[in-house]
Short mmCIF file of C-alpha atoms and ligand atoms in Angstrom, two decimals:
data_model
loop_
_atom_site.label_atom_id
_atom_site.label_comp_id
_atom_site.label_asym_id
_atom_site.label_seq_id
_atom_site.Cartn_x
_atom_site.Cartn_y
_atom_site.Cartn_z
CA MET A 1 -0.70 34.73 -50.45
CA ASN A 2 2.35 33.86 -48.41
CA CYS A 3 4.12 36.63 -46.50
CA ASN A 4 7.44 34.95 -47.30
CA ASP A 5 6.78 36.09 -50.84
CA PRO A 6 8.38 39.57 -51.04
CA ARG A 7 5.73 40.58 -53.59
CA ALA A 8 3.13 40.24 -50.83
CA LEU A 9 4.77 43.12 -49.01
CA THR A 10 4.98 45.45 -51.99
CA ASN A 11 3.36 48.77 -51.07
CA ALA A 12 3.28 47.65 -47.46
CA LEU A 13 5.44 48.40 -44.45
CA ARG A 14 8.52 46.23 -44.78
CA MET A 15 10.17 44.57 -41.82
CA PRO A 16 12.99 46.96 -40.88
CA ASP A 17 16.56 45.75 -41.03
CA SER A 18 17.88 44.39 -37.74
CA LEU A 19 19.88 41.53 -36.31
CA TRP A 20 16.61 39.79 -35.55
CA ALA A 21 15.25 40.22 -39.08
CA HIS A 22 18.44 38.52 -40.37
CA THR A 23 18.34 35.56 -38.01
CA ALA A 24 14.65 34.88 -37.34
CA THR A 25 12.59 31.82 -38.19
CA PRO A 26 10.54 32.27 -41.39
CA ARG A 27 7.38 34.35 -41.52
CA VAL A 28 4.06 32.59 -41.08
CA ASP A 29 1.34 32.79 -43.73
CA CYS A 30 -0.63 35.96 -43.04
CA PRO A 31 -2.81 37.01 -45.99
CA PRO A 32 -4.20 40.55 -45.80
CA LEU A 33 -7.91 40.96 -45.12
CA ARG A 34 -9.73 41.03 -48.46
CA ALA A 35 -13.38 40.63 -47.43
CA SER A 36 -15.96 41.40 -44.76
CA VAL A 37 -15.79 38.77 -42.05
CA ASN A 38 -17.30 38.12 -38.62
CA ALA A 39 -15.33 37.50 -35.44
CA ASP A 40 -15.87 37.49 -31.71
CA VAL A 41 -12.90 39.80 -31.20
CA ALA A 42 -11.03 42.06 -33.63
CA ILE A 43 -7.49 42.84 -32.51
CA VAL A 44 -5.64 45.88 -33.85
CA GLY A 45 -1.87 45.32 -33.72
CA GLY A 46 0.15 42.13 -34.20
CA GLY A 47 2.73 42.48 -31.44
CA PHE A 48 3.05 40.39 -28.29
CA THR A 49 -0.11 41.92 -26.75
CA GLY A 50 -2.36 41.27 -29.73
CA LEU A 51 -0.88 37.87 -30.67
CA SER A 52 -0.93 36.52 -27.12
CA CYS A 53 -4.54 37.65 -26.74
CA ALA A 54 -5.44 35.92 -30.01
CA LEU A 55 -3.68 32.71 -28.96
CA HIS A 56 -5.39 32.54 -25.57
CA LEU A 57 -8.78 33.33 -27.10
CA ALA A 58 -8.28 30.60 -29.68
CA GLU A 59 -7.35 28.10 -26.98
CA ALA A 60 -10.78 28.77 -25.46
CA GLY A 61 -12.53 28.45 -28.82
CA VAL A 62 -13.15 32.20 -29.20
CA HIS A 63 -12.55 33.43 -32.74
CA SER A 64 -10.42 36.51 -33.25
CA VAL A 65 -8.95 38.33 -36.23
CA VAL A 66 -5.65 40.14 -35.73
CA LEU A 67 -5.25 43.13 -38.05
CA GLU A 68 -1.63 44.20 -38.36
CA ALA A 69 -0.53 47.17 -40.46
CA ALA A 70 2.72 45.44 -41.50
CA GLU A 71 3.44 41.89 -40.36
CA PRO A 72 3.46 40.10 -36.99
CA GLY A 73 6.34 41.42 -34.90
CA TRP A 74 6.92 44.49 -37.10
CA GLY A 75 6.62 46.88 -34.11
CA ALA A 76 8.61 46.81 -30.88
CA SER A 77 7.89 43.10 -30.46
CA GLY A 78 10.16 42.05 -33.31
CA ARG A 79 12.94 44.56 -32.66
CA ASN A 80 13.52 44.65 -28.91
CA GLY A 81 16.37 43.40 -26.75
CA GLY A 82 14.55 40.12 -26.16
CA MET A 83 15.07 40.35 -22.41
CA LEU A 84 12.52 38.90 -20.02
CA CYS A 85 12.30 41.48 -17.22
CA PRO A 86 9.71 40.21 -14.76
CA ASN A 87 9.42 43.15 -12.46
CA MET A 88 8.34 46.65 -13.26
CA LYS A 89 10.57 49.72 -12.94
CA ILE A 90 8.09 51.11 -10.45
CA THR A 91 8.30 49.38 -7.04
CA PRO A 92 5.51 47.53 -5.19
CA ALA A 93 5.19 50.43 -2.70
CA GLU A 94 4.83 52.94 -5.55
CA LEU A 95 2.30 50.66 -7.23
CA SER A 96 0.26 50.53 -4.04
CA ALA A 97 0.52 54.28 -3.55
CA ARG A 98 -0.85 54.85 -7.06
CA LEU A 99 -3.39 52.05 -7.32
CA GLY A 100 -4.29 51.21 -3.71
CA THR A 101 -2.92 48.32 -1.64
CA GLU A 102 -4.87 45.49 -3.21
CA ALA A 103 -4.59 46.65 -6.83
CA GLY A 104 -0.92 47.48 -6.33
CA ARG A 105 -0.21 43.97 -5.04
CA LYS A 106 -2.13 42.45 -7.96
CA ALA A 107 -0.04 44.48 -10.42
CA ALA A 108 3.21 43.45 -8.69
CA ASP A 109 2.18 39.76 -8.72
CA PHE A 110 1.31 40.06 -12.41
CA SER A 111 4.73 41.36 -13.36
CA ILE A 112 6.53 38.76 -11.21
CA ALA A 113 4.68 35.92 -12.99
CA SER A 114 4.97 37.40 -16.49
CA ALA A 115 8.18 35.63 -17.60
CA ASP A 116 6.68 32.27 -16.61
CA VAL A 117 3.75 32.99 -18.94
CA VAL A 118 6.18 33.47 -21.84
CA MET A 119 8.16 30.33 -21.05
CA ASP A 120 4.96 28.30 -20.68
CA ILE A 121 3.77 29.35 -24.16
CA ILE A 122 7.18 28.64 -25.70
CA THR A 123 7.26 25.19 -24.13
CA ARG A 124 3.67 24.27 -24.96
CA TYR A 125 4.00 25.32 -28.61
CA SER A 126 7.68 24.37 -29.06
CA ILE A 127 8.46 27.88 -30.34
CA ASP A 128 11.98 27.96 -31.74
CA CYS A 129 13.27 31.27 -30.35
CA HIS A 130 16.44 30.48 -28.36
CA ALA A 131 14.67 31.15 -25.08
CA ASP A 132 16.10 30.54 -21.65
CA GLN A 133 15.18 31.66 -18.17
CA GLY A 134 18.74 32.06 -16.90
CA GLY A 135 18.10 35.25 -14.92
CA TRP A 136 18.19 39.01 -15.48
CA LEU A 137 20.75 41.35 -13.93
CA VAL A 138 20.37 44.99 -12.89
CA PRO A 139 23.92 46.24 -12.28
CA ALA A 140 24.41 49.45 -10.27
CA HIS A 141 26.27 52.20 -12.12
CA SER A 142 27.22 54.02 -8.87
CA PRO A 143 27.33 53.40 -5.10
CA ARG A 144 24.18 55.51 -4.70
CA ALA A 145 22.42 53.47 -7.34
CA LEU A 146 23.43 50.33 -5.45
CA ALA A 147 21.81 51.71 -2.29
CA ARG A 148 18.65 52.39 -4.29
CA LEU A 149 18.71 48.86 -5.71
CA GLU A 150 19.06 47.41 -2.20
CA ASN A 151 15.84 49.16 -1.20
CA ILE A 152 14.15 48.02 -4.40
CA ALA A 153 15.26 44.43 -3.70
CA ARG A 154 13.78 44.61 -0.18
CA GLU A 155 10.44 45.80 -1.56
CA TRP A 156 10.24 43.09 -4.23
CA HIS A 157 11.31 40.50 -1.66
CA ASP A 158 8.35 41.52 0.48
CA VAL A 159 6.03 40.50 -2.37
CA GLN A 160 7.94 37.23 -2.95
CA ALA A 161 9.78 38.25 -6.11
CA PRO A 162 12.76 35.92 -6.64
CA ILE A 163 15.40 38.65 -6.49
CA GLU A 164 18.87 38.33 -5.04
CA LEU A 165 21.56 40.93 -4.34
CA LEU A 166 24.99 40.50 -5.89
CA ASP A 167 28.12 42.23 -4.63
CA ALA A 168 30.59 43.89 -6.99
CA ALA A 169 32.73 40.75 -7.43
CA GLN A 170 29.72 38.53 -8.15
CA MET A 171 28.35 41.03 -10.65
CA GLN A 172 31.73 41.41 -12.34
CA ALA A 173 32.03 37.64 -12.69
CA ARG A 174 28.61 37.41 -14.37
CA LEU A 175 29.10 40.44 -16.62
CA GLY A 176 32.77 40.34 -17.51
CA SER A 177 32.76 44.09 -16.86
CA SER A 178 34.31 45.89 -13.91
CA VAL A 179 32.41 49.18 -14.20
CA TYR A 180 29.53 48.20 -11.94
CA TYR A 181 29.18 48.15 -8.14
CA GLY A 182 27.01 45.08 -7.62
CA GLY A 183 23.25 44.96 -8.12
CA LEU A 184 20.22 42.71 -8.49
CA ARG A 185 19.49 39.40 -10.14
CA ASN A 186 15.95 38.30 -10.82
CA VAL A 187 16.18 34.54 -11.27
CA LYS A 188 12.96 34.44 -13.31
CA GLY A 189 14.37 36.73 -16.01
CA GLY A 190 15.87 35.49 -19.23
CA LYS A 191 16.08 36.03 -22.95
CA LEU A 192 14.71 35.02 -26.33
CA HIS A 193 14.88 35.93 -30.01
CA PRO A 194 12.02 38.43 -30.14
CA LEU A 195 11.09 38.20 -33.82
CA SER A 196 11.18 34.39 -33.83
CA TYR A 197 9.03 34.49 -30.70
CA ALA A 198 6.54 36.90 -32.33
CA ARG A 199 6.36 34.68 -35.41
CA GLY A 200 6.01 31.61 -33.20
CA LEU A 201 3.13 33.26 -31.34
CA ALA A 202 1.47 34.16 -34.65
CA GLY A 203 1.88 30.60 -35.92
CA ALA A 204 0.53 29.09 -32.70
CA ALA A 205 -2.46 31.46 -32.68
CA ALA A 206 -3.23 30.73 -36.34
CA ALA A 207 -2.93 26.97 -35.81
CA ALA A 208 -5.31 27.25 -32.85
CA GLY A 209 -7.91 29.02 -34.99
CA ALA A 210 -7.15 32.75 -34.96
CA ARG A 211 -6.91 34.62 -38.23
CA ILE A 212 -3.82 36.82 -38.57
CA CYS A 213 -3.91 39.43 -41.32
CA ALA A 214 -0.72 41.23 -42.32
CA ASN A 215 -0.74 44.42 -44.41
CA SER A 216 -4.13 45.26 -42.91
CA ALA A 217 -3.90 48.66 -41.27
CA VAL A 218 -7.12 49.55 -39.50
CA ARG A 219 -8.37 52.89 -40.82
CA GLU A 220 -11.67 53.24 -39.01
CA LEU A 221 -13.73 51.88 -36.13
CA GLN A 222 -17.48 52.16 -36.64
CA SER A 223 -20.04 51.32 -34.00
CA ASP A 224 -22.72 49.17 -35.70
CA ASN A 225 -25.82 48.08 -33.74
CA GLY A 226 -23.90 47.06 -30.63
CA ARG A 227 -21.05 45.57 -32.64
CA TRP A 228 -17.91 47.09 -34.12
CA ARG A 229 -17.02 47.35 -37.77
CA VAL A 230 -13.26 47.44 -38.01
CA VAL A 231 -12.30 48.73 -41.42
CA THR A 232 -9.07 48.08 -43.34
CA PRO A 233 -8.25 49.08 -46.94
CA GLY A 234 -9.11 45.54 -48.12
CA GLY A 235 -12.10 44.61 -45.98
CA ALA A 236 -13.75 44.81 -42.57
CA VAL A 237 -14.28 42.72 -39.45
CA LEU A 238 -17.64 42.80 -37.69
CA ALA A 239 -16.94 41.92 -34.06
CA GLU A 240 -18.49 42.00 -30.59
CA ARG A 241 -15.28 43.34 -29.17
CA VAL A 242 -12.23 45.25 -30.29
CA LEU A 243 -8.80 45.33 -28.68
CA ILE A 244 -6.42 48.14 -29.63
CA ALA A 245 -2.87 46.91 -28.94
CA THR A 246 -0.71 49.37 -30.86
CA ASN A 247 1.60 50.54 -28.03
CA GLY A 248 4.36 52.91 -29.30
CA TYR A 249 2.90 52.82 -32.83
CA THR A 250 -0.48 54.14 -31.71
CA ASP A 251 -1.96 56.38 -34.40
CA ASP A 252 -5.15 58.45 -34.59
CA LEU A 253 -7.48 55.45 -34.92
CA TRP A 254 -9.11 56.22 -31.57
CA PRO A 255 -9.39 59.97 -31.08
CA GLY A 256 -7.05 61.33 -28.45
CA LEU A 257 -5.34 58.00 -27.61
CA ARG A 258 -2.04 59.05 -29.13
CA GLU A 259 -1.93 62.02 -26.72
CA THR A 260 -2.19 59.76 -23.63
CA VAL A 261 1.27 58.22 -24.05
CA ILE A 262 4.79 59.23 -25.02
CA PRO A 263 6.51 57.24 -27.76
CA ALA A 264 10.31 57.07 -27.41
CA HIS A 265 13.01 55.44 -29.49
CA SER A 266 15.29 52.75 -28.19
CA PHE A 267 18.43 52.03 -30.26
CA LEU A 268 20.49 48.85 -30.45
CA VAL A 269 23.85 47.82 -31.90
CA ALA A 270 25.24 44.31 -32.30
CA THR A 271 28.87 43.27 -32.80
CA LYS A 272 29.98 40.54 -35.14
CA PRO A 273 30.06 37.13 -33.38
CA LEU A 274 32.73 37.31 -30.68
CA SER A 275 35.88 35.18 -30.69
CA ASP A 276 35.89 32.21 -28.29
CA ASN A 277 38.13 34.19 -25.93
CA LEU A 278 35.84 37.21 -25.79
CA ASN A 279 32.78 35.01 -25.64
CA GLY A 280 34.21 33.38 -22.55
CA SER A 281 35.03 36.70 -20.90
CA ILE A 282 31.83 38.69 -21.62
CA LEU A 283 28.57 37.48 -20.06
CA PRO A 284 30.12 34.01 -19.79
CA GLY A 285 26.97 32.46 -18.33
CA GLY A 286 24.64 33.99 -20.92
CA ASP A 287 23.09 36.53 -18.51
CA VAL A 288 21.14 39.54 -19.74
CA ALA A 289 21.38 42.94 -18.07
CA SER A 290 19.78 46.36 -17.96
CA ASP A 291 21.62 48.76 -15.70
CA SER A 292 20.48 51.22 -13.04
CA ARG A 293 20.89 54.44 -15.04
CA ARG A 294 17.84 56.62 -15.50
CA LEU A 295 18.62 56.39 -19.23
CA LEU A 296 19.51 52.76 -18.91
CA LEU A 297 21.87 50.66 -20.99
CA TYR A 298 20.90 47.06 -21.67
CA PHE A 299 23.06 44.27 -23.04
CA ARG A 300 23.13 40.57 -23.82
CA LYS A 301 24.54 38.13 -26.34
CA ASP A 302 22.51 36.50 -29.09
CA HIS A 303 22.46 32.78 -29.86
CA GLN A 304 25.37 33.20 -32.29
CA GLY A 305 27.67 35.02 -29.85
CA ARG A 306 27.15 38.63 -30.93
CA LEU A 307 27.16 41.22 -28.15
CA LEU A 308 24.18 43.60 -28.22
CA LEU A 309 23.94 46.95 -26.47
CA GLY A 310 20.81 49.08 -26.36
CA GLY A 311 19.88 52.44 -24.92
CA ARG A 312 17.64 55.44 -25.31
CA GLY A 313 17.92 56.93 -28.79
CA SER A 314 17.17 60.31 -30.28
CA ILE A 315 13.64 61.66 -30.37
CA ALA A 316 13.74 61.75 -34.16
CA GLU A 317 14.22 58.58 -36.16
CA PRO A 318 17.95 57.96 -36.75
CA ALA A 319 19.22 59.46 -40.00
CA GLY A 320 21.98 56.87 -40.49
CA PRO A 321 24.69 54.76 -38.85
CA GLN A 322 26.21 57.83 -37.20
CA ALA A 323 23.20 58.02 -34.86
CA PHE A 324 24.45 54.80 -33.25
CA ALA A 325 28.02 56.04 -32.66
CA GLY A 326 27.34 56.74 -28.97
CA LEU A 327 26.31 53.12 -28.33
CA ARG A 328 29.30 51.79 -30.28
CA ALA A 329 31.59 53.88 -28.08
CA GLN A 330 29.76 52.92 -24.90
CA ILE A 331 30.07 49.19 -25.50
CA LYS A 332 33.87 49.55 -25.35
CA VAL A 333 33.62 51.46 -22.07
CA LEU A 334 31.65 48.58 -20.54
CA PHE A 335 33.81 45.90 -22.14
CA PRO A 336 37.28 47.32 -22.92
CA GLN A 337 38.51 43.79 -23.74
CA LEU A 338 36.55 44.09 -27.03
CA GLY A 339 39.31 46.24 -28.54
CA GLU A 340 38.61 47.27 -32.14
CA VAL A 341 35.44 45.27 -32.45
CA GLU A 342 33.40 45.21 -35.66
CA PHE A 343 29.65 45.71 -35.73
CA ASP A 344 27.12 43.67 -37.68
CA HIS A 345 23.85 45.51 -37.17
CA HIS A 346 22.14 48.60 -35.77
CA TRP A 347 18.42 49.20 -35.52
CA PHE A 348 15.76 50.88 -33.43
CA GLY A 349 12.13 50.69 -32.39
CA ARG A 350 9.49 52.60 -30.50
CA ILE A 351 8.61 52.04 -26.87
CA CYS A 352 5.55 53.53 -25.20
CA MET A 353 5.95 55.50 -21.98
CA THR A 354 3.18 56.49 -19.58
CA ARG A 355 3.36 59.34 -17.10
CA ASP A 356 2.72 57.05 -14.11
CA HIS A 357 5.12 54.32 -15.39
CA ILE A 358 2.25 51.81 -15.28
CA PRO A 359 0.71 50.12 -18.35
CA HIS A 360 -2.70 51.54 -19.17
CA LEU A 361 -5.98 49.73 -19.79
CA HIS A 362 -8.91 51.76 -21.09
CA GLU A 363 -12.44 51.04 -22.17
CA PRO A 364 -13.63 54.30 -23.71
CA ALA A 365 -16.74 52.73 -25.32
CA PRO A 366 -18.67 49.50 -24.72
CA GLY A 367 -16.82 46.56 -26.27
CA LEU A 368 -13.65 48.56 -27.01
CA THR A 369 -10.59 47.82 -24.90
CA ILE A 370 -7.17 49.44 -25.18
CA ALA A 371 -3.92 48.09 -23.67
CA LEU A 372 -0.62 49.96 -23.99
CA GLY A 373 2.29 51.60 -22.18
CA TYR A 374 4.77 48.95 -21.06
CA ASN A 375 7.47 51.57 -20.52
CA GLY A 376 10.13 49.51 -22.27
CA ARG A 377 9.47 46.30 -20.31
CA GLY A 378 6.91 44.55 -22.47
CA VAL A 379 8.44 41.30 -23.67
CA ALA A 380 7.06 39.38 -20.71
CA MET A 381 4.39 41.84 -19.61
CA ALA A 382 2.72 42.33 -23.01
CA THR A 383 2.51 38.56 -23.44
CA ALA A 384 0.97 38.18 -19.98
CA MET A 385 -1.32 41.14 -20.66
CA GLY A 386 -2.61 39.46 -23.84
CA LYS A 387 -3.46 36.38 -21.79
CA ALA A 388 -5.25 38.42 -19.10
CA LEU A 389 -7.21 40.33 -21.75
CA ALA A 390 -8.34 37.04 -23.32
CA GLU A 391 -9.55 35.85 -19.90
CA TYR A 392 -11.41 39.13 -19.47
CA PHE A 393 -13.09 38.90 -22.88
CA ILE A 394 -14.14 35.32 -22.22
CA GLY A 395 -15.39 35.75 -18.65
CA HIS A 396 -16.48 39.44 -18.76
CA ASP A 397 -14.89 39.87 -15.33
CA ALA A 398 -12.59 42.90 -15.14
CA SER A 399 -11.08 41.65 -11.86
CA VAL A 400 -8.85 39.28 -13.88
CA LEU A 401 -7.09 42.30 -15.37
CA PRO A 402 -3.72 43.14 -13.80
CA PHE A 403 -4.34 46.90 -13.80
CA PRO A 404 -7.56 48.85 -13.28
CA LEU A 405 -9.47 50.12 -16.31
CA SER A 406 -8.91 53.87 -16.35
CA GLU A 407 -10.11 56.92 -18.26
CA PRO A 408 -7.75 57.85 -21.12
CA ARG A 409 -6.09 61.11 -20.01
CA LYS A 410 -4.34 63.36 -22.47
CA ILE A 411 -0.88 64.47 -21.38
CA PRO A 412 -0.71 68.25 -21.06
CA LEU A 413 1.54 69.94 -23.64
CA HIS A 414 1.69 66.69 -25.63
CA GLY A 415 2.46 68.69 -28.76
CA LEU A 416 5.73 69.72 -27.11
CA ARG A 417 6.62 66.15 -26.08
CA ASN A 418 9.70 65.98 -28.30
CA GLN A 419 11.19 69.14 -26.85
CA ILE A 420 10.24 68.16 -23.28
CA SER A 421 11.61 64.62 -23.75
CA ALA A 422 14.88 66.02 -25.13
CA VAL A 423 15.30 68.29 -22.10
CA ALA A 424 14.39 65.46 -19.70
CA ALA A 425 16.85 63.10 -21.42
CA ALA A 426 19.65 65.66 -21.18
CA TYR A 427 18.85 66.21 -17.49
CA TYR A 428 18.84 62.46 -16.71
CA LYS A 429 22.10 62.00 -18.61
CA VAL A 430 23.77 64.64 -16.48
CA ARG A 431 22.38 63.12 -13.26
CA ASP A 432 23.53 59.65 -14.29
CA ARG A 433 27.00 60.99 -15.07
CA LEU A 434 27.26 63.08 -11.88
CA GLU A 435 26.49 60.01 -9.80
CA THR A 436 29.46 58.14 -11.20
CA VAL A 437 32.07 60.85 -10.43
C1 LIG B 1 14.45 48.72 -29.26
C2 LIG B 1 13.55 48.18 -28.18
C3 LIG B 1 14.10 47.38 -27.19
C4 LIG B 1 13.28 46.82 -26.19
N1 LIG B 1 13.82 45.91 -25.32
C5 LIG B 1 13.01 45.29 -24.44
C6 LIG B 1 13.52 44.24 -23.63
O1 LIG B 1 14.66 43.81 -23.77
N2 LIG B 1 12.69 43.71 -22.68
C7 LIG B 1 11.39 44.12 -22.54
O2 LIG B 1 10.69 43.61 -21.67
N3 LIG B 1 10.86 45.06 -23.37
C8 LIG B 1 11.62 45.63 -24.30
N4 LIG B 1 11.09 46.55 -25.17
C9 LIG B 1 9.64 46.83 -25.09
C10 LIG B 1 8.80 45.74 -25.77
O3 LIG B 1 9.35 45.40 -27.01
C11 LIG B 1 7.36 46.25 -25.96
O4 LIG B 1 6.86 46.70 -24.71
C12 LIG B 1 6.41 45.20 -26.49
O5 LIG B 1 6.96 44.56 -27.61
C13 LIG B 1 5.06 45.84 -26.83
O6 LIG B 1 4.28 44.91 -27.54
P1 LIG B 1 2.92 45.39 -28.19
O7 LIG B 1 2.32 44.20 -28.84
O8 LIG B 1 2.06 46.04 -27.16
O9 LIG B 1 3.31 46.51 -29.24
P2 LIG B 1 4.16 46.43 -30.61
O10 LIG B 1 4.99 45.22 -30.68
O11 LIG B 1 4.83 47.74 -30.81
O12 LIG B 1 3.03 46.21 -31.71
C14 LIG B 1 2.14 47.21 -32.08
C15 LIG B 1 1.71 46.90 -33.52
O13 LIG B 1 0.56 47.69 -33.84
C16 LIG B 1 0.60 47.88 -35.24
N5 LIG B 1 -0.32 48.98 -35.56
C17 LIG B 1 -0.26 50.27 -35.18
N6 LIG B 1 -1.33 50.96 -35.67
C18 LIG B 1 -2.09 50.06 -36.37
C19 LIG B 1 -3.32 50.14 -37.10
N7 LIG B 1 -3.99 51.29 -37.22
N8 LIG B 1 -3.78 49.02 -37.71
C20 LIG B 1 -3.12 47.83 -37.62
N9 LIG B 1 -1.95 47.71 -36.92
C21 LIG B 1 -1.45 48.80 -36.30
C22 LIG B 1 2.06 48.17 -35.55
O14 LIG B 1 2.35 47.92 -36.89
C23 LIG B 1 2.77 47.22 -34.56
O15 LIG B 1 3.21 46.03 -35.19
C24 LIG B 1 11.89 47.13 -26.16
C25 LIG B 1 11.35 47.96 -27.14
C26 LIG B 1 12.16 48.47 -28.15
C27 LIG B 1 11.55 49.33 -29.22
#
């Protein structure tokens, strides 16, 4: 069965509408699991984490089966802003305070190198996903935010991150917007078409020997004589190891895991392709940006000249186009030269937040590893995490992992997360606004 055949997706989760779904390279063949098979590693979730792990395992001759409930890239990986953001929101000093000096430095180094991992894969496998490493901007939305960014730049400099400070004029020239006060530029950042990249990863992994199964939601994990039986509606995989890589779409497959993280929605809108004039005035050099607000706004252009703006969405799934009105209004505040611009697309996806702002790695049972919680910065980091996990599975040496393995910890009052998140979002919005007056 070919996943390009719409009948293959009948009764399955369909790829949600988005700019990326309209402009991506074709799906790769990904027949659902319809038998009991053996593998070295069974991977639950076909996003960047799972697919990158499968690719790097296959490169080392280790056989894995990726079991994806919908299709590769269906989750956040195929819907995100496609921005390579190679340093974490949390600073090196905070990382060291939370993890210890050595582990903190390892985590910082990991995030700094993460965009290079993506670009290396894209180059080696000639993945057609409009990727470039032209830098990533963090514009300051207020003078106080600029002071914070200067401190952040100093810290990342100390660990050799390639970050430079831009003054207001330099930032304005790169953005084509005068609402910011200067900020940071990480020269290793960049952009890509996320769904084409996800499909390219899936294709590369499959060509290297991994088996990728779409429409294969994992319903049960059974421990079976030192191995794992990973059960889907159509079959099962008997494997030495299991990786759960379900991030913001984590369900109840592993008891209690859902309660260790906070899923949140990020919304995006995209204009119609800009006129030559506007194209030359907005992000003229093709930069990508995510600003300094606590509830940050992120923006870029796609390969066909549309302007995209993303930001934190409602807790509930959006009921219709009206839910995106705030972003449509905001884009004209940032770029008043747009005038009465028309919009092509709006869409959303689920990110996965952790309380300590650090991705989590767990191993709650022998042979079962869990990786999740990129806090909205997973395009580069999830790819690099998949690679590190593959190295760990091959060499059985946990020191290759970028973050320590930790006990899964349920978040207190998780049942009230929607209400708490709504209050927190309102509070951050007010603080962001107060800083600009
Ligand atoms: C709108 C949006 C914008 C973003 N923008 C950026 C950005 O510009 N830059 C950046 O760095 N990061 C960004 N992110 C974050 C980034 O996309 C994610 O961190 C990253 O894609 C996570 O990859 P993943 O493979 O871990 O998870 P996902 O891509 O979410 O994949 C998880 C998969 O698990 C599957 N699954 C769940 N349960 C099961 C089950 N029981 N059986 C089988 N499969 C299952 C789901 O179907 C899903 O496909 C954004 C996220 C969103 C939502």
